[in-house]
Coordinates of N, CA and C and ligand atoms in Angstrom, one line a residue:
M916 N 52.5 -22.8 75.2 CA 52.3 -23.6 76.5 C 53.6 -23.6 77.3
G917 N 53.4 -23.6 78.6 CA 54.6 -23.6 79.5 C 55.3 -24.9 79.3
L918 N 56.7 -24.8 79.7 CA 57.4 -26.1 79.6 C 57.4 -27.0 80.8
F919 N 56.8 -26.4 81.9 CA 56.9 -27.3 83.1 C 55.5 -27.5 83.7
T920 N 55.4 -28.2 84.8 CA 54.3 -28.9 85.4 C 54.7 -30.5 85.2
G921 N 54.1 -31.3 86.0 CA 54.4 -32.8 85.9 C 54.0 -33.3 84.5
K922 N 53.1 -32.6 83.8 CA 52.7 -33.0 82.5 C 53.8 -33.1 81.5
K923 N 54.7 -32.1 81.6 CA 55.6 -32.0 80.6 C 57.1 -32.2 81.2
P924 N 57.5 -33.4 81.7 CA 58.8 -33.5 82.3 C 59.9 -33.2 81.4
S925 N 61.0 -32.9 82.0 CA 62.2 -32.6 81.2 C 62.7 -33.8 80.5
K926 N 63.8 -33.6 79.7 CA 64.3 -34.8 79.0 C 64.7 -35.9 79.9
A927 N 65.1 -35.5 81.1 CA 65.5 -36.5 82.0 C 64.3 -37.0 82.8
G928 N 63.2 -36.6 82.6 CA 62.1 -37.0 83.3 C 61.1 -37.9 82.7
K929 N 61.5 -38.8 81.9 CA 60.6 -39.8 81.3 C 60.3 -40.8 82.3
T930 N 59.1 -41.4 82.2 CA 58.8 -42.4 83.2 C 59.9 -43.6 83.1
G931 N 60.3 -44.1 84.3 CA 61.2 -45.2 84.2 C 62.5 -44.6 84.9
N932 N 63.6 -45.5 84.9 CA 64.9 -45.1 85.5 C 65.4 -43.9 84.8
T933 N 65.9 -42.8 85.5 CA 66.3 -41.6 84.9 C 67.5 -41.7 84.0
A934 N 68.6 -42.4 84.6 CA 69.8 -42.6 84.0 C 70.4 -41.2 83.5
A935 N 69.7 -40.4 82.8 CA 70.3 -39.1 82.3 C 70.5 -38.2 83.5
L936 N 71.3 -37.1 83.2 CA 71.6 -36.0 84.1 C 70.3 -35.3 84.4
P937 N 70.1 -34.8 85.6 CA 68.9 -33.9 85.8 C 69.1 -32.7 85.0
R938 N 68.0 -32.2 84.4 CA 68.2 -30.9 83.6 C 68.2 -29.6 84.4
H939 N 67.5 -29.8 85.5 CA 67.2 -28.7 86.4 C 67.5 -29.2 87.9
I940 N 68.4 -28.5 88.5 CA 68.8 -28.9 89.9 C 68.4 -27.6 90.8
A941 N 67.7 -27.9 91.9 CA 67.5 -26.7 92.8 C 68.1 -27.0 94.2
I942 N 68.6 -26.0 94.8 CA 69.2 -26.2 96.0 C 68.8 -25.3 97.2
I943 N 68.5 -25.8 98.4 CA 68.2 -25.1 99.6 C 69.4 -24.9 100.3
M944 N 70.1 -23.7 100.1 CA 71.5 -23.4 100.7 C 71.2 -23.4 102.2
D945 N 71.7 -24.4 103.0 CA 71.4 -24.3 104.4 C 72.7 -24.8 105.2
G946 N 72.8 -24.2 106.4 CA 73.9 -24.6 107.3 C 75.1 -23.6 107.3
N947 N 74.9 -22.5 106.8 CA 76.0 -21.4 106.8 C 76.2 -21.0 108.3
G948 N 75.1 -20.8 109.0 CA 75.3 -20.3 110.4 C 76.0 -21.3 111.2
R949 N 75.6 -22.6 111.2 CA 76.1 -23.8 112.0 C 77.6 -23.8 111.6
W950 N 77.9 -23.8 110.3 CA 79.3 -23.9 109.9 C 80.2 -22.9 110.6
A951 N 79.7 -21.7 110.7 CA 80.4 -20.6 111.3 C 80.6 -20.8 112.7
K952 N 79.5 -21.1 113.4 CA 79.4 -21.4 114.8 C 80.5 -22.4 115.3
K953 N 80.6 -23.5 114.5 CA 81.4 -24.6 114.8 C 82.9 -24.1 114.8
R954 N 83.1 -23.0 114.1 CA 84.5 -22.5 114.0 C 84.6 -21.2 114.9
G955 N 83.7 -20.9 115.7 CA 83.7 -19.7 116.5 C 83.7 -18.4 115.7
L956 N 83.2 -18.5 114.6 CA 83.1 -17.3 113.7 C 81.7 -16.7 113.6
P957 N 81.6 -15.5 113.3 CA 80.2 -14.9 113.2 C 79.4 -15.6 112.0
R958 N 78.1 -15.6 112.2 CA 77.2 -16.4 111.2 C 77.5 -15.8 109.8
T959 N 77.7 -14.5 109.8 CA 78.0 -13.8 108.4 C 79.2 -14.4 107.7
A960 N 80.2 -14.9 108.5 CA 81.4 -15.5 107.8 C 80.9 -16.9 107.1
G961 N 80.0 -17.5 107.7 CA 79.4 -18.7 107.0 C 78.7 -18.3 105.7
H962 N 78.0 -17.2 105.7 CA 77.3 -16.8 104.4 C 78.3 -16.4 103.4
A963 N 79.4 -15.8 103.8 CA 80.5 -15.4 102.8 C 81.0 -16.7 102.2
V964 N 81.3 -17.7 103.0 CA 81.8 -18.9 102.3 C 80.8 -19.6 101.6
G965 N 79.5 -19.5 102.0 CA 78.3 -20.0 101.3 C 78.3 -19.5 99.8
V966 N 78.5 -18.3 99.7 CA 78.6 -17.6 98.4 C 79.7 -18.3 97.5
E967 N 80.8 -18.5 98.1 CA 81.9 -19.1 97.3 C 81.5 -20.5 96.9
T968 N 80.8 -21.2 97.9 CA 80.3 -22.6 97.5 C 79.4 -22.6 96.3
F969 N 78.5 -21.5 96.4 CA 77.5 -21.4 95.3 C 78.2 -21.2 94.0
R970 N 79.2 -20.3 94.0 CA 79.9 -20.0 92.7 C 80.5 -21.4 92.2
T971 N 81.2 -22.1 93.1 CA 81.8 -23.4 92.7 C 80.9 -24.3 92.1
I972 N 79.7 -24.4 92.8 CA 78.6 -25.5 92.3 C 77.9 -25.0 91.1
A973 N 77.8 -23.6 90.9 CA 77.2 -23.1 89.7 C 78.1 -23.4 88.5
T974 N 79.4 -23.2 88.6 CA 80.4 -23.4 87.6 C 80.3 -24.9 87.2
Y975 N 80.3 -25.7 88.3 CA 80.4 -27.1 88.0 C 79.1 -27.5 87.3
C976 N 78.0 -27.1 87.7 CA 76.7 -27.5 87.0 C 76.8 -27.1 85.5
K977 N 77.3 -25.9 85.2 CA 77.4 -25.5 83.9 C 78.4 -26.4 83.1
N978 N 79.4 -26.8 83.7 CA 80.4 -27.7 83.0 C 80.0 -29.0 82.8
I979 N 79.2 -29.5 83.7 CA 78.8 -31.0 83.4 C 77.5 -31.0 82.7
G980 N 76.9 -29.8 82.2 CA 75.8 -29.9 81.3 C 74.4 -29.8 81.9
I981 N 74.3 -29.3 83.1 CA 72.9 -29.0 83.7 C 72.5 -27.7 83.0
D982 N 71.2 -27.6 82.7 CA 70.6 -26.5 82.1 C 70.2 -25.3 83.1
Y983 N 69.7 -25.7 84.2 CA 69.1 -24.7 85.2 C 69.6 -25.1 86.6
L984 N 70.0 -24.1 87.4 CA 70.3 -24.2 88.7 C 69.5 -23.2 89.5
T985 N 68.6 -23.6 90.4 CA 67.8 -22.7 91.1 C 68.3 -22.7 92.6
I986 N 68.6 -21.5 93.1 CA 69.2 -21.6 94.5 C 68.3 -20.7 95.4
Y987 N 68.1 -21.2 96.6 CA 67.2 -20.5 97.6 C 68.2 -19.6 98.4
A988 N 68.3 -18.3 98.0 CA 69.2 -17.4 98.6 C 68.6 -16.6 99.8
F989 N 67.3 -16.3 99.7 CA 66.6 -15.5 100.8 C 65.2 -15.7 100.7
S990 N 64.6 -16.2 101.8 CA 63.2 -16.5 101.9 C 62.3 -15.3 102.4
T991 N 61.0 -15.4 102.1 CA 60.2 -14.4 102.6 C 60.2 -14.3 104.1
E992 N 60.7 -15.4 104.7 CA 60.7 -15.5 106.2 C 62.2 -15.0 106.8
N993 N 63.1 -15.0 106.0 CA 64.5 -14.6 106.4 C 64.6 -13.1 106.9
W994 N 63.5 -12.3 106.6 CA 63.6 -11.0 107.2 C 63.5 -10.9 108.7
K995 N 63.1 -12.1 109.2 CA 62.9 -12.1 110.7 C 64.3 -12.3 111.4
R996 N 65.3 -12.5 110.7 CA 66.7 -12.6 111.3 C 67.2 -11.2 111.8
P997 N 68.3 -11.2 112.7 CA 68.7 -9.9 113.2 C 69.1 -9.0 112.0
K998 N 68.8 -7.7 112.2 CA 69.1 -6.7 111.2 C 70.4 -6.8 110.6
E999 N 71.5 -7.0 111.5 CA 72.9 -7.1 110.9 C 73.0 -8.2 110.0
E1000 N 72.4 -9.3 110.2 CA 72.6 -10.5 109.4 C 71.9 -10.3 108.1
V1001 N 70.7 -9.7 108.2 CA 70.0 -9.4 106.9 C 70.8 -8.4 106.1
E1002 N 71.3 -7.5 106.8 CA 72.2 -6.5 106.0 C 73.4 -7.1 105.3
A1003 N 74.0 -8.0 106.1 CA 75.3 -8.7 105.6 C 74.9 -9.6 104.4
I1004 N 73.7 -10.3 104.5 CA 73.3 -11.1 103.3 C 73.0 -10.2 102.1
M1005 N 72.4 -9.1 102.4 CA 72.1 -8.2 101.2 C 73.4 -7.6 100.6
G1006 N 74.4 -7.4 101.5 CA 75.7 -6.9 101.0 C 76.4 -7.9 100.2
L1007 N 76.2 -9.2 100.6 CA 76.9 -10.3 99.8 C 76.2 -10.4 98.4
L1008 N 74.8 -10.2 98.5 CA 74.1 -10.3 97.2 C 74.6 -9.3 96.3
E1009 N 74.6 -8.1 96.8 CA 75.1 -6.9 96.0 C 76.4 -7.2 95.4
K1010 N 77.4 -7.7 96.2 CA 78.7 -7.9 95.7 C 78.7 -9.1 94.6
Y1011 N 77.9 -10.0 94.9 CA 77.7 -11.1 93.9 C 77.3 -10.6 92.5
L1012 N 76.2 -9.9 92.6 CA 75.5 -9.4 91.4 C 76.5 -8.4 90.7
Y1013 N 77.2 -7.6 91.4 CA 78.1 -6.6 90.8 C 79.1 -7.3 90.0
E1014 N 79.7 -8.4 90.7 CA 80.7 -9.2 90.0 C 80.2 -9.9 88.9
A1015 N 78.9 -10.5 89.0 CA 78.3 -11.2 87.9 C 78.2 -10.3 86.6
I1016 N 77.8 -9.1 86.9 CA 77.6 -8.2 85.7 C 78.9 -8.1 84.8
E1017 N 80.1 -8.1 85.6 CA 81.3 -8.0 85.0 C 81.7 -9.3 84.2
K1018 N 81.2 -10.5 84.7 CA 81.8 -11.8 84.2 C 80.8 -12.7 83.5
M1019 N 79.4 -12.4 83.7 CA 78.5 -13.4 83.2 C 78.5 -13.7 81.7
E1020 N 78.9 -12.7 81.0 CA 79.0 -12.8 79.5 C 80.1 -13.8 79.2
K1021 N 81.2 -13.6 79.8 CA 82.4 -14.4 79.6 C 82.2 -15.9 80.2
D1022 N 81.5 -15.9 81.3 CA 81.3 -17.2 82.0 C 80.2 -18.0 81.4
G1023 N 79.4 -17.3 80.6 CA 78.2 -17.9 79.9 C 77.1 -18.3 81.0
I1024 N 76.9 -17.5 81.8 CA 75.9 -17.7 82.9 C 74.7 -16.7 82.8
R1025 N 73.5 -17.2 82.6 CA 72.3 -16.3 82.7 C 71.8 -16.3 84.1
L1026 N 71.3 -15.1 84.4 CA 70.7 -15.0 85.8 C 69.4 -14.5 85.7
R1027 N 68.5 -15.1 86.6 CA 67.1 -14.6 86.7 C 66.7 -14.6 88.2
V1028 N 66.0 -13.6 88.6 CA 65.6 -13.6 90.0 C 64.2 -14.0 90.1
M1029 N 63.9 -14.9 91.1 CA 62.5 -15.3 91.4 C 62.2 -14.9 92.8
G1030 N 61.1 -14.2 92.9 CA 60.7 -13.5 94.2 C 60.2 -12.2 94.1
D1031 N 59.7 -11.6 95.3 CA 59.2 -10.2 95.2 C 60.3 -9.3 95.5
T1032 N 60.8 -8.6 94.5 CA 61.9 -7.8 94.6 C 61.6 -6.4 95.2
A1033 N 60.3 -6.1 95.3 CA 59.9 -4.8 95.7 C 60.5 -4.3 97.1
P1034 N 60.7 -5.1 98.1 CA 61.3 -4.6 99.3 C 62.7 -4.4 99.3
L1035 N 63.3 -4.9 98.2 CA 64.8 -4.9 98.2 C 65.3 -3.4 97.9
S1036 N 66.5 -3.2 98.3 CA 67.1 -1.8 98.1 C 67.1 -1.4 96.6
E1037 N 67.1 -0.1 96.3 CA 67.1 0.4 95.0 C 68.4 0.0 94.3
K1038 N 69.5 -0.2 95.1 CA 70.7 -0.6 94.5 C 70.6 -2.0 94.0
L1039 N 70.1 -2.8 94.8 CA 70.0 -4.3 94.5 C 69.0 -4.4 93.3
K1040 N 67.9 -3.6 93.3 CA 67.0 -3.7 92.2 C 67.7 -3.3 90.8
K1041 N 68.5 -2.3 91.0 CA 69.2 -1.9 89.7 C 70.2 -3.0 89.2
L1042 N 70.9 -3.6 90.2 CA 71.8 -4.6 89.8 C 71.1 -5.9 89.2
I1043 N 69.9 -6.2 89.8 CA 69.1 -7.3 89.3 C 68.6 -7.0 87.8
A1044 N 68.2 -5.7 87.6 CA 67.7 -5.4 86.3 C 68.8 -5.4 85.3
E1045 N 70.0 -5.1 85.7 CA 71.2 -5.1 84.8 C 71.5 -6.6 84.4
T1046 N 71.6 -7.4 85.4 CA 72.0 -8.9 85.1 C 70.9 -9.5 84.3
E1047 N 69.6 -9.1 84.5 CA 68.7 -9.7 83.7 C 68.7 -9.2 82.2
M1048 N 69.1 -8.0 82.1 CA 69.2 -7.4 80.7 C 70.3 -8.0 80.0
I1049 N 71.4 -8.3 80.6 CA 72.6 -9.0 80.1 C 72.1 -10.5 79.6
S1050 N 71.5 -11.0 80.7 CA 71.0 -12.5 80.5 C 70.1 -12.6 79.2
D1051 N 69.4 -11.6 78.9 CA 68.4 -11.7 77.7 C 69.2 -11.8 76.4
R1052 N 70.5 -11.4 76.5 CA 71.4 -11.5 75.3 C 72.1 -12.9 75.2
L1053 N 72.0 -13.6 76.3 CA 72.8 -14.9 76.4 C 72.0 -16.1 76.2
N1054 N 72.5 -17.2 75.9 CA 71.9 -18.4 75.7 C 72.6 -19.4 76.7
G1055 N 71.9 -20.6 76.9 CA 72.6 -21.6 77.7 C 72.2 -21.6 79.2
F1056 N 73.2 -22.1 79.9 CA 73.1 -22.3 81.4 C 72.4 -21.1 82.1
Q1057 N 71.5 -21.4 83.0 CA 70.7 -20.3 83.7 C 70.7 -20.6 85.2
V1058 N 71.0 -19.6 86.0 CA 70.9 -19.6 87.4 C 69.7 -18.8 87.8
N1059 N 68.8 -19.4 88.6 CA 67.6 -18.7 89.1 C 67.9 -18.5 90.6
L1060 N 67.9 -17.2 90.9 CA 68.3 -16.8 92.4 C 67.0 -16.5 93.0
C1061 N 66.6 -17.3 94.0 CA 65.3 -17.1 94.7 C 65.5 -16.0 95.8
L1062 N 65.0 -14.9 95.7 CA 65.3 -13.7 96.6 C 63.9 -13.2 97.1
N1063 N 63.9 -13.1 98.4 CA 62.5 -12.7 99.0 C 61.5 -13.6 98.4
Y1064 N 61.8 -14.9 98.3 CA 60.9 -15.9 97.7 C 60.2 -16.8 98.8
G1065 N 59.0 -17.1 98.5 CA 58.3 -18.0 99.3 C 57.3 -18.8 98.4
G1066 N 57.2 -20.1 98.5 CA 56.4 -20.9 97.6 C 54.9 -20.5 97.8
R1067 N 54.4 -20.3 99.0 CA 53.0 -19.9 99.2 C 52.7 -18.6 98.5
A1068 N 53.6 -17.6 98.9 CA 53.4 -16.3 98.4 C 53.4 -16.3 96.8
E1069 N 54.2 -17.2 96.2 CA 54.3 -17.3 94.8 C 53.0 -17.7 94.2
I1070 N 52.3 -18.7 95.0 CA 51.1 -19.3 94.4 C 50.0 -18.2 94.6
V1071 N 49.9 -17.5 95.7 CA 49.0 -16.5 95.9 C 49.0 -15.4 94.9
R1072 N 50.3 -15.0 94.6 CA 50.5 -14.0 93.5 C 50.0 -14.5 92.2
A1073 N 50.3 -15.7 91.9 CA 49.9 -16.3 90.6 C 48.3 -16.2 90.5
A1074 N 47.6 -16.6 91.6 CA 46.2 -16.7 91.7 C 45.6 -15.3 91.4
Q1075 N 46.3 -14.3 92.1 CA 45.8 -12.9 91.9 C 45.9 -12.5 90.5
K1076 N 47.1 -12.8 89.9 CA 47.3 -12.4 88.5 C 46.4 -13.0 87.6
Y1077 N 46.1 -14.3 87.9 CA 45.1 -15.0 87.0 C 43.7 -14.4 87.1
A1078 N 43.3 -14.1 88.3 CA 42.0 -13.5 88.6 C 41.8 -12.2 87.8
E1079 N 43.0 -11.4 87.8 CA 43.0 -10.1 87.0 C 42.7 -10.4 85.5
D1080 N 43.4 -11.4 85.0 CA 43.4 -11.7 83.6 C 42.0 -12.3 83.3
Y1081 N 41.4 -13.0 84.2 CA 40.1 -13.6 84.0 C 39.1 -12.5 83.9
K1082 N 39.2 -11.6 84.9 CA 38.2 -10.5 84.9 C 38.3 -9.6 83.6
S1083 N 39.5 -9.4 83.1 CA 39.6 -8.6 81.9 C 39.3 -9.4 80.6
G1084 N 39.0 -10.7 80.8 CA 38.6 -11.5 79.6 C 39.8 -12.1 78.8
K1085 N 41.0 -11.8 79.4 CA 42.2 -12.3 78.7 C 42.4 -13.8 78.7
V1086 N 41.9 -14.4 79.7 CA 42.0 -15.9 79.9 C 40.6 -16.5 80.4
S1087 N 40.4 -17.7 80.1 CA 39.1 -18.2 80.5 C 39.4 -19.5 81.5
R1088 N 39.4 -20.7 80.8 CA 39.6 -21.9 81.7 C 41.0 -22.0 82.3
L1089 N 41.0 -22.4 83.6 CA 42.3 -22.5 84.2 C 42.8 -23.9 84.2
T1090 N 43.9 -24.2 83.6 CA 44.6 -25.6 83.6 C 45.9 -25.4 84.3
E1091 N 46.4 -26.6 84.6 CA 47.7 -26.6 85.4 C 48.8 -25.9 84.5
E1092 N 48.8 -26.2 83.2 CA 49.7 -25.5 82.4 C 49.6 -24.0 82.3
A1093 N 48.3 -23.5 82.3 CA 48.1 -22.1 82.2 C 48.5 -21.5 83.5
F1094 N 48.2 -22.0 84.6 CA 48.5 -21.5 85.9 C 50.0 -21.4 86.1
S1095 N 50.7 -22.4 85.5 CA 52.2 -22.4 85.7 C 52.8 -21.2 85.1
E1096 N 52.1 -20.6 84.1 CA 52.6 -19.4 83.3 C 52.5 -18.2 84.2
Y1097 N 51.9 -18.3 85.4 CA 51.8 -17.1 86.3 C 52.8 -17.2 87.4
M1098 N 53.6 -18.2 87.4 CA 54.6 -18.4 88.4 C 55.9 -17.7 88.0
Y1099 N 56.7 -17.4 89.0 CA 58.0 -16.8 88.7 C 58.8 -17.6 87.6
S1100 N 58.6 -19.0 87.7 CA 59.4 -20.0 86.9 C 58.7 -20.2 85.5
A1101 N 57.8 -19.3 85.1 CA 57.2 -19.5 83.7 C 58.3 -19.8 82.7
G1102 N 58.1 -20.9 82.0 CA 59.0 -21.2 80.8 C 60.2 -22.0 81.3
I1103 N 60.3 -22.3 82.5 CA 61.5 -23.1 83.0 C 60.9 -24.5 83.4
P1104 N 61.6 -25.6 83.0 CA 61.1 -26.9 83.3 C 61.2 -27.1 84.9
D1105 N 60.2 -27.9 85.4 CA 60.2 -28.2 86.9 C 61.6 -28.8 87.3
P1106 N 62.0 -28.5 88.5 CA 63.3 -29.1 89.0 C 63.2 -30.6 89.0
D1107 N 64.2 -31.3 88.4 CA 64.2 -32.8 88.5 C 64.8 -33.2 89.9
L1108 N 65.8 -32.5 90.4 CA 66.4 -32.8 91.7 C 66.5 -31.6 92.6
I1109 N 66.0 -31.8 93.8 CA 66.1 -30.7 94.8 C 67.1 -31.2 96.0
I1110 N 68.1 -30.4 96.2 CA 69.1 -30.8 97.2 C 68.9 -30.0 98.4
R1111 N 68.9 -30.6 99.7 CA 68.9 -29.8 100.9 C 70.1 -30.4 101.7
P1112 N 71.1 -29.5 101.9 CA 72.2 -30.0 102.7 C 71.8 -29.6 104.2
S1113 N 72.7 -29.9 105.1 CA 72.7 -29.5 106.6 C 71.9 -30.4 107.5
G1114 N 71.3 -31.4 107.0 CA 70.6 -32.4 107.8 C 69.1 -32.1 108.1
E1115 N 68.7 -30.9 107.7 CA 67.2 -30.6 107.9 C 66.4 -31.3 106.9
L1116 N 65.3 -31.9 107.4 CA 64.4 -32.6 106.5 C 63.1 -32.0 106.3
R1117 N 63.1 -30.8 105.7 CA 61.9 -30.0 105.4 C 62.0 -29.2 104.1
F1118 N 60.9 -28.8 103.6 CA 60.9 -28.1 102.3 C 61.1 -26.6 102.4
S1119 N 60.7 -26.0 103.6 CA 60.7 -24.7 103.9 C 60.2 -23.7 102.8
N1120 N 59.1 -24.1 102.3 CA 58.3 -23.1 101.5 C 59.1 -22.9 100.1
F1121 N 59.8 -23.9 99.7 CA 60.6 -23.8 98.5 C 60.0 -24.6 97.3
L1122 N 59.7 -23.8 96.2 CA 59.1 -24.3 94.9 C 58.0 -25.3 95.2
L1123 N 57.0 -24.9 96.0 CA 55.9 -25.7 96.3 C 55.1 -26.2 95.1
W1124 N 54.9 -25.4 94.2 CA 54.2 -25.7 93.0 C 55.0 -26.6 92.0
Q1125 N 56.3 -26.1 91.8 CA 57.1 -26.8 90.9 C 57.7 -28.1 91.3
S1126 N 57.6 -28.5 92.6 CA 58.4 -29.7 93.1 C 57.5 -30.9 93.1
A1127 N 56.2 -30.8 92.4 CA 55.2 -31.8 92.6 C 55.9 -33.2 92.3
Y1128 N 56.7 -33.3 91.3 CA 57.4 -34.5 90.9 C 58.9 -34.6 91.1
S1129 N 59.4 -33.6 91.8 CA 60.9 -33.5 91.9 C 61.4 -34.8 92.8
E1130 N 62.6 -35.1 92.5 CA 63.3 -36.1 93.4 C 64.1 -35.2 94.4
Y1131 N 64.0 -35.6 95.8 CA 64.8 -35.0 96.7 C 66.0 -35.7 97.2
Y1132 N 67.0 -34.9 97.6 CA 68.2 -35.4 98.1 C 68.7 -34.7 99.4
F1133 N 68.7 -35.4 100.4 CA 69.2 -34.7 101.7 C 70.6 -35.2 102.1
T1134 N 71.3 -34.4 102.6 CA 72.6 -34.7 103.1 C 72.9 -33.9 104.4
D1135 N 73.8 -34.5 105.3 CA 74.1 -33.8 106.6 C 75.2 -32.7 106.3
V1136 N 75.9 -32.7 105.1 CA 76.9 -31.8 104.9 C 76.4 -30.4 104.9
L1137 N 77.1 -29.6 105.7 CA 76.7 -28.1 105.7 C 77.0 -27.4 104.4
W1138 N 76.2 -26.4 104.0 CA 76.4 -25.8 102.7 C 77.8 -25.3 102.4
P1139 N 78.5 -24.6 103.3 CA 79.9 -24.2 103.0 C 80.8 -25.3 102.7
D1140 N 80.5 -26.6 103.2 CA 81.4 -27.7 102.9 C 80.9 -28.5 101.7
F1141 N 79.8 -28.1 101.1 CA 79.3 -28.8 100.0 C 80.2 -28.6 98.8
S1142 N 80.5 -29.7 98.1 CA 81.6 -29.6 97.0 C 81.0 -30.3 95.8
E1143 N 81.9 -30.2 94.7 CA 81.5 -30.9 93.4 C 81.3 -32.4 93.7
K1144 N 82.1 -33.0 94.6 CA 82.0 -34.4 94.9 C 80.6 -34.7 95.6
E1145 N 80.1 -33.8 96.4 CA 78.9 -34.0 97.0 C 77.8 -33.9 95.9
L1146 N 77.9 -33.0 95.0 CA 76.9 -32.8 94.0 C 76.9 -34.1 93.1
D1147 N 78.1 -34.6 92.9 CA 78.1 -36.0 92.2 C 77.4 -37.0 92.8
K1148 N 77.5 -37.0 94.2 CA 76.8 -38.1 95.0 C 75.2 -38.0 94.8
A1149 N 74.9 -36.6 94.8 CA 73.4 -36.4 94.7 C 72.9 -36.8 93.3
I1150 N 73.7 -36.5 92.3 CA 73.4 -36.9 90.9 C 73.3 -38.4 90.7
E1151 N 74.4 -39.0 91.4 CA 74.3 -40.5 91.3 C 73.2 -41.1 91.9
S1152 N 72.8 -40.5 93.1 CA 71.5 -41.0 93.7 C 70.3 -40.8 92.9
Y1153 N 70.3 -39.7 92.3 CA 69.1 -39.2 91.3 C 69.0 -40.3 90.2
K1154 N 70.2 -40.6 89.6 CA 70.3 -41.4 88.3 C 69.7 -42.9 88.7
K1155 N 69.9 -43.3 90.0 CA 69.4 -44.6 90.2 C 67.9 -44.7 90.5
R1156 N 67.2 -43.6 90.5 CA 65.8 -43.6 90.9 C 64.9 -43.9 89.7
S1157 N 63.7 -44.4 90.1 CA 62.7 -44.6 89.0 C 61.7 -43.5 89.1
R1158 N 61.6 -42.7 88.1 CA 60.6 -41.7 88.1 C 59.3 -42.1 87.4
R1159 N 58.3 -42.1 88.0 CA 57.1 -42.7 87.4 C 56.0 -41.7 87.1
F1160 N 56.1 -40.5 87.8 CA 55.1 -39.4 87.6 C 53.7 -39.9 87.7
G1161 N 53.5 -40.8 88.7 CA 52.1 -41.4 89.0 C 51.8 -42.5 88.2
A1162 N 52.5 -42.8 87.1 CA 52.2 -44.0 86.3 C 52.9 -45.2 86.8
I1163 N 53.0 -46.4 86.0 CA 53.8 -47.4 86.4 C 55.0 -47.6 85.6
E1164 N 55.9 -48.4 86.0 CA 57.2 -48.6 85.4 C 57.0 -49.0 83.9
S1165 N 57.8 -48.2 83.0 CA 57.6 -48.5 81.6 C 58.5 -49.8 81.2
K1166 N 58.1 -50.5 80.3 CA 58.9 -51.8 80.0 C 60.1 -51.4 79.1
Ligands
LIG1211 C1 71.1 -20.5 105.1 O1 71.9 -20.8 106.1 C2 71.5 -19.4 104.4 C3 70.8 -18.2 104.2 C4 69.4 -18.1 104.8 C5 71.2 -17.0 103.4 C6 72.1 -17.3 102.3 C7 72.4 -16.2 101.5 C8 73.6 -15.8 101.1 C9 74.8 -16.5 101.3 C10 73.6 -14.5 100.2 C11 74.1 -14.6 98.9 C12 73.6 -15.7 98.0 C13 74.0 -15.8 96.8 C14 73.7 -17.2 96.1 C15 74.8 -14.9 95.9 P1 71.5 -20.6 107.6 O2 71.9 -19.2 108.0 O3 70.0 -20.9 107.8 O4 72.3 -21.7 108.4 P2 71.9 -22.3 109.8 O5 70.6 -23.2 109.5 O6 73.1 -23.2 110.0 O7 71.7 -21.2 110.8

């Protein structure tokens, strides 16, 4: 059975005050463009600093004992951006993955990509395959990079796959747990805490299925300025909350 859906909360997700660390944090990286504009820089400069912030936050998450960090790096809608910006983002991804291959074993960071990788360049696909192969040999902290990812597209893809399996007699009754196994996130606990920096108050098609009982944290800080201290604030806010998963407060 899958480890996630609201039915099987992570260790931090028992009914009542969480107190414990979130096991899985997800982040909508936002505000790179505005950060650059404020400084009279091209938007791509904001993305480059955004990657550095991501590295800092991933390392910090690992060090404080978070098990999973899921990051929204490129959405199914981001292709609508100017060609030069898309190319710059793809270039940053290549560079990041290339460096990750060199260091992930030493850093103890596993990587998995969530999203439709088919339209990505052959070079990126190769790098992704390589990082996933290395990750298979590793244990512990895992980063999920959402690339060409959309929550609705993920649900439609899962429904199609389920329909195929149903037709071939591989599966019968559909349950929430069974359906979860068709998501990119199969085997990963639902995010306990989802952070959106930059002051935008929307979900933007991120982890629609998995976020059913996630706690949200919004901040005006732009992603390139996001720091370990900001993450601490988000975690402190999370720890004070009472997660009930539809039930009532436990005594
Ligand atoms: C959001 O800021 C950022 C993006 C849509 C792209 C971010 C992707 C990267 C930095 C590529 C590499 C990523 C990793 C993790 C290796 P925005 O441009 O929407 O900001 P704005 O709302 O201020 O315009």
